[in-house]
mmCIF file of C-alpha atoms in Angstrom:
data_model
loop_
_atom_site.group_PDB
_atom_site.id
_atom_site.type_symbol
_atom_site.label_atom_id
_atom_site.label_comp_id
_atom_site.label_asym_id
_atom_site.label_seq_id
_atom_site.Cartn_x
_atom_site.Cartn_y
_atom_site.Cartn_z
ATOM 1 C CA MET A 19 28.525 -97.821 -0.620
ATOM 2 C CA PRO A 20 26.209 -99.644 1.798
ATOM 3 C CA ALA A 21 22.499 -98.914 0.462
ATOM 4 C CA THR A 22 21.642 -97.147 3.816
ATOM 5 C CA ALA A 23 24.654 -95.022 3.709
ATOM 6 C CA LEU A 24 23.631 -94.076 -0.087
ATOM 7 C CA ALA A 25 20.163 -93.295 1.000
ATOM 8 C CA VAL A 26 21.145 -91.022 3.792
ATOM 9 C CA SER A 27 23.073 -89.080 1.633
ATOM 10 C CA GLN A 28 20.496 -88.831 -1.008
ATOM 11 C CA ALA A 29 18.175 -87.684 1.449
ATOM 12 C CA SER A 30 21.018 -84.979 2.848
ATOM 13 C CA LEU A 31 21.047 -83.811 -1.107
ATOM 14 C CA ALA A 32 17.419 -83.437 -1.033
ATOM 15 C CA ILE A 33 17.114 -81.624 1.956
ATOM 16 C CA SER A 34 19.783 -79.086 1.102
ATOM 17 C CA ALA A 35 18.286 -78.414 -1.932
ATOM 18 C CA ALA A 36 15.117 -77.657 -0.803
ATOM 19 C CA GLY A 37 16.842 -75.694 1.920
ATOM 20 C CA THR A 38 18.166 -73.561 -0.942
ATOM 21 C CA ALA A 39 15.167 -73.522 -2.906
ATOM 22 C CA PHE A 40 13.345 -71.832 0.125
ATOM 23 C CA SER A 41 15.921 -69.497 0.990
ATOM 24 C CA ILE A 42 15.829 -68.304 -2.795
ATOM 25 C CA MET A 43 12.366 -67.822 -2.680
ATOM 26 C CA ALA A 44 12.407 -66.099 0.754
ATOM 27 C CA ALA A 45 15.233 -63.658 -0.438
ATOM 28 C CA ASN A 46 12.711 -62.968 -4.016
ATOM 29 C CA GLN A 47 9.863 -62.344 -1.780
ATOM 30 C CA GLN A 48 11.871 -60.119 0.544
ATOM 31 C CA ALA A 49 13.361 -58.009 -2.720
ATOM 32 C CA ALA A 50 9.942 -57.624 -3.791
ATOM 33 C CA PHE A 51 8.484 -56.809 -0.553
ATOM 34 C CA ALA A 52 11.260 -54.195 -0.124
ATOM 35 C CA LYS A 53 10.508 -52.949 -3.754
ATOM 36 C CA GLN A 54 6.920 -52.615 -3.000
ATOM 37 C CA GLN A 55 7.623 -50.586 0.349
ATOM 38 C CA ALA A 56 10.224 -48.357 -1.589
ATOM 39 C CA ASN A 57 7.500 -47.800 -4.373
ATOM 40 C CA ILE A 58 4.885 -46.878 -1.844
ATOM 41 C CA GLN A 59 7.333 -44.286 0.148
ATOM 42 C CA HIS A 60 8.016 -43.086 -3.127
ATOM 43 C CA ALA A 61 4.164 -42.561 -4.475
ATOM 44 C CA ASN A 62 3.798 -40.869 -0.752
ATOM 45 C CA ALA A 63 6.622 -38.730 -1.211
ATOM 46 C CA GLN A 64 5.464 -37.460 -4.731
ATOM 47 C CA ARG A 65 2.135 -37.095 -3.000
ATOM 48 C CA GLN A 66 3.573 -35.052 -0.431
ATOM 49 C CA ALA A 67 5.511 -32.680 -2.412
ATOM 50 C CA GLN A 68 2.325 -32.616 -4.545
ATOM 51 C CA PHE A 69 0.313 -31.532 -1.259
ATOM 52 C CA ASP A 70 2.985 -28.817 -0.413
ATOM 53 C CA ARG A 71 2.785 -27.241 -4.172
ATOM 54 C CA GLU A 72 -0.429 -26.986 -3.968
ATOM 55 C CA ALA A 73 -0.533 -25.264 -0.545
ATOM 56 C CA GLN A 74 2.288 -22.539 -1.931
ATOM 57 C CA VAL A 75 0.027 -21.946 -4.801
ATOM 58 C CA THR A 76 -3.202 -21.389 -2.554
ATOM 59 C CA LYS A 77 -1.003 -19.197 -0.117
ATOM 60 C CA HIS A 78 0.381 -17.444 -3.054
ATOM 61 C CA MET A 79 -3.521 -16.415 -4.257
ATOM 62 C CA GLY A 80 -4.316 -15.423 -1.009
ATOM 63 C CA ASP A 81 -1.296 -13.022 -0.785
ATOM 64 C CA VAL A 82 -1.908 -11.421 -4.170
ATOM 65 C CA ARG A 83 -5.760 -11.017 -3.412
ATOM 66 C CA ALA A 84 -4.636 -9.206 -0.050
ATOM 67 C CA GLN A 85 -2.045 -6.976 -1.738
ATOM 68 C CA GLN A 86 -4.733 -6.294 -4.419
ATOM 69 C CA ALA A 87 -7.374 -5.387 -1.631
ATOM 70 C CA GLN A 88 -4.466 -3.236 0.441
ATOM 71 C CA THR A 89 -3.556 -1.220 -2.953
ATOM 72 C CA VAL A 90 -7.527 -0.679 -3.278
ATOM 73 C CA ALA A 91 -7.568 0.450 0.279
ATOM 74 C CA ALA A 92 -4.410 2.713 -0.288
ATOM 75 C CA THR A 93 -5.832 4.125 -3.577
ATOM 76 C CA LYS A 94 -9.187 5.207 -1.747
ATOM 77 C CA GLN A 95 -7.314 6.625 1.218
ATOM 78 C CA ILE A 96 -5.082 8.524 -0.791
ATOM 79 C CA HIS A 97 -8.290 9.841 -2.631
ATOM 80 C CA ASN A 98 -9.964 10.628 0.473
ATOM 81 C CA ASN A 99 -6.847 12.754 1.476
ATOM 82 C CA ALA A 100 -6.484 14.839 -1.505
ATOM 83 C CA LEU A 101 -10.633 15.419 -1.177
ATOM 84 C CA ALA A 102 -10.018 16.839 2.452
ATOM 85 C CA ALA A 103 -6.902 18.539 1.643
ATOM 86 C CA ASN A 104 -9.034 20.558 -1.036
ATOM 87 C CA THR A 105 -11.548 21.060 1.015
ATOM 88 C CA ALA A 106 -9.028 22.808 3.604
ATOM 89 C CA TRP A 107 -7.515 24.579 0.682
ATOM 90 C CA ASN A 108 -10.751 26.065 -0.615
ATOM 91 C CA ALA A 109 -11.423 27.297 2.642
ATOM 92 C CA GLU A 110 -8.268 28.987 3.207
ATOM 93 C CA GLN A 111 -8.830 30.471 -0.383
ATOM 94 C CA LEU A 112 -12.730 31.739 0.420
ATOM 95 C CA LYS A 113 -10.876 33.738 3.669
ATOM 96 C CA VAL A 114 -8.526 34.863 1.359
ATOM 97 C CA ASP A 115 -11.141 36.224 -1.016
ATOM 98 C CA GLU A 116 -13.397 37.582 1.672
ATOM 99 C CA ALA A 117 -10.279 39.466 3.214
ATOM 100 C CA ARG A 118 -9.506 40.936 -0.179
ATOM 101 C CA SER A 119 -13.098 41.818 -0.669
ATOM 102 C CA LYS A 120 -13.173 43.410 3.030
ATOM 103 C CA ALA A 121 -9.730 45.401 2.241
ATOM 104 C CA ALA A 122 -11.147 46.829 -1.044
ATOM 105 C CA PHE A 123 -14.504 47.840 0.786
ATOM 106 C CA LYS A 124 -12.222 49.372 3.739
ATOM 107 C CA ALA A 125 -10.108 51.543 0.830
ATOM 108 C CA GLN A 126 -13.218 52.566 -0.923
ATOM 109 C CA GLU A 127 -14.645 53.934 2.544
ATOM 110 C CA ILE A 128 -11.099 55.312 3.847
ATOM 111 C CA TYR A 129 -11.233 57.360 0.293
ATOM 112 C CA ALA A 130 -14.883 58.404 0.965
ATOM 113 C CA LYS A 131 -14.042 59.719 4.128
ATOM 114 C CA SER A 132 -10.987 61.632 2.937
ATOM 115 C CA ILE A 133 -12.548 63.132 0.126
ATOM 116 C CA GLY A 134 -15.372 64.116 2.857
ATOM 117 C CA ALA A 135 -12.937 65.496 5.072
ATOM 118 C CA LYS A 136 -11.484 67.822 2.182
ATOM 119 C CA GLY A 137 -14.909 68.630 1.630
ATOM 120 C CA THR A 138 -15.546 69.909 5.254
ATOM 121 C CA VAL A 139 -12.471 72.202 5.074
ATOM 122 C CA LEU A 140 -13.187 73.605 1.768
ATOM 123 C CA ALA A 141 -17.217 74.054 2.489
ATOM 124 C CA SER A 142 -15.883 75.802 5.919
ATOM 125 C CA GLY A 143 -14.874 79.091 4.694
ATOM 126 C CA GLN A 144 -11.221 79.201 5.925
ATOM 127 C CA THR A 145 -8.455 80.495 4.089
ATOM 128 C CA GLY A 146 -4.708 80.931 3.997
ATOM 129 C CA GLN A 147 -2.249 78.138 5.001
ATOM 130 C CA SER A 148 -4.366 76.581 7.613
ATOM 131 C CA VAL A 149 -6.823 75.450 4.805
ATOM 132 C CA GLY A 150 -3.782 73.423 3.204
ATOM 133 C CA LEU A 151 -2.766 72.028 6.639
ATOM 134 C CA LEU A 152 -6.198 70.547 7.313
ATOM 135 C CA ALA A 153 -6.183 69.183 3.728
ATOM 136 C CA MET A 154 -2.841 67.849 3.921
ATOM 137 C CA ASP A 155 -4.013 66.158 7.749
ATOM 138 C CA ALA A 156 -6.874 64.744 6.142
ATOM 139 C CA GLU A 157 -4.926 62.714 3.415
ATOM 140 C CA ARG A 158 -2.304 62.142 6.054
ATOM 141 C CA GLN A 159 -5.510 60.248 7.975
ATOM 142 C CA ALA A 160 -6.475 58.470 5.281
ATOM 143 C CA GLY A 161 -2.964 57.313 4.240
ATOM 144 C CA LEU A 162 -2.324 55.733 7.792
ATOM 145 C CA ALA A 163 -5.864 54.240 7.618
ATOM 146 C CA GLN A 164 -4.883 52.784 4.117
ATOM 147 C CA ALA A 165 -1.662 51.612 5.424
ATOM 148 C CA GLU A 166 -2.948 50.000 8.526
ATOM 149 C CA GLU A 167 -5.365 48.160 6.272
ATOM 150 C CA ASN A 168 -2.827 47.073 3.898
ATOM 151 C CA ALA A 169 -1.092 45.680 6.636
ATOM 152 C CA SER A 170 -4.104 44.031 7.737
ATOM 153 C CA LEU A 171 -4.469 42.234 4.749
ATOM 154 C CA ARG A 172 -0.950 41.241 4.282
ATOM 155 C CA SER A 173 -1.039 39.491 7.360
ATOM 156 C CA ALA A 174 -4.200 37.716 6.433
ATOM 157 C CA LEU A 175 -2.928 36.606 3.242
ATOM 158 C CA ASP A 176 0.487 35.427 4.716
ATOM 159 C CA ALA A 177 -1.154 33.458 7.440
ATOM 160 C CA SER A 178 -3.111 31.964 4.661
ATOM 161 C CA GLU A 179 -0.251 31.006 2.393
ATOM 162 C CA VAL A 180 1.465 29.134 5.607
ATOM 163 C CA GLN A 181 -1.930 27.590 6.568
ATOM 164 C CA ALA A 182 -1.992 26.371 2.657
ATOM 165 C CA GLN A 183 1.500 25.278 2.895
ATOM 166 C CA SER A 184 0.485 23.012 6.357
ATOM 167 C CA ILE A 185 -2.215 21.363 4.677
ATOM 168 C CA GLY A 186 0.047 20.145 1.700
ATOM 169 C CA LEU A 187 2.444 18.841 4.048
ATOM 170 C CA GLN A 188 -0.249 16.906 6.256
ATOM 171 C CA ASN A 189 -1.913 15.748 2.933
ATOM 172 C CA GLN A 190 1.898 14.476 1.699
ATOM 173 C CA SER A 191 2.561 12.900 4.960
ATOM 174 C CA ALA A 192 -0.939 11.455 5.282
ATOM 175 C CA ASN A 193 -0.075 9.688 1.748
ATOM 176 C CA ASN A 194 3.193 8.742 2.808
ATOM 177 C CA GLN A 195 1.955 7.036 5.717
ATOM 178 C CA VAL A 196 -0.274 5.090 3.503
ATOM 179 C CA LEU A 197 2.497 3.972 0.874
ATOM 180 C CA SER A 198 4.584 2.505 3.866
ATOM 181 C CA SER A 199 2.516 0.628 4.914
ATOM 182 C CA LEU A 200 2.055 -1.065 1.641
ATOM 183 C CA SER A 201 3.522 -4.533 1.524
ATOM 184 C CA GLY A 202 6.147 -6.020 -1.228
ATOM 185 C CA PRO A 203 5.607 -7.339 -4.351
ATOM 186 C CA VAL A 204 4.510 -11.148 -3.510
ATOM 187 C CA ALA A 205 6.911 -13.384 -4.889
ATOM 188 C CA ALA A 206 5.965 -16.306 -6.943
ATOM 189 C CA PRO A 207 6.340 -20.211 -5.204
ATOM 190 C CA GLN A 208 9.317 -21.397 -5.608
ATOM 191 C CA PHE A 209 8.588 -25.089 -5.907
ATOM 192 C CA ALA A 210 10.560 -28.173 -4.322
ATOM 193 C CA PRO A 211 11.719 -30.872 -7.279
ATOM 194 C CA MET A 212 9.408 -34.085 -7.148
ATOM 195 C CA PRO A 213 11.316 -37.238 -5.509
ATOM 196 C CA VAL A 214 13.349 -38.946 -7.858
ATOM 197 C CA GLY A 215 12.850 -42.813 -8.387
ATOM 198 C CA GLY A 216 10.647 -45.644 -9.727
ATOM 199 C CA ASN A 217 7.125 -45.542 -10.022
ATOM 200 C CA PRO A 218 6.824 -41.742 -11.111
ATOM 201 C CA LEU A 219 2.943 -40.693 -10.499
ATOM 202 C CA ASP A 220 3.136 -37.989 -13.168
ATOM 203 C CA LEU A 221 1.543 -35.322 -11.159
ATOM 204 C CA ALA A 222 0.959 -32.239 -13.051
ATOM 205 C CA ILE A 223 2.009 -28.668 -11.250
ATOM 206 C CA PRO A 224 -0.891 -27.140 -9.401
ATOM 207 C CA GLU A 225 -2.783 -24.642 -11.427
ATOM 208 C CA TYR A 226 -4.055 -21.494 -10.101
ATOM 209 C CA GLN A 227 -7.947 -21.135 -9.793
ATOM 210 C CA TRP A 228 -8.615 -17.002 -9.207
ATOM 211 C CA THR A 229 -12.220 -17.301 -9.764
#
């Protein structure tokens, strides 16, 4: 082979070898860059997942605190409802006591008036059947007055009983309204799994900080 041709052939081989080496180096650099980018993306995905978990924990704590405050407020309101109902019941009981006292006093008054009427008849000096009729009339008048008073007392007691039942129903309705406004139990957060891949950051599960 002529010297010139040999030199050209050797030069071609050298250029080819250099090109191959450059291609391998470029491929290695590209692979390393791709791996680096993948690691960065994986790390960022882990950080995002951790951020999402921390946000879930923060929201869960807020929801729990809100529910606790709601429960405290509801308990206080039910207590206030009970106080209001007791006040109304006591007022009704006072009315009943007053009605009974008034009826007892009126009964004594009717009885005294009846005795006085009979005494007046006997003191009149009348005799015979007319005296008996007058005495019976005094008793009849006393009986009518007492019956009227008894009916009035019964009416007052019935009205008070109806009002007491109404107070109880209103109290129960108010309590039901308070209880129905309470939200359901707060569910614990469900964390999404951490992204799987190389370069794990070993991030811990977020902790609850209640204080």
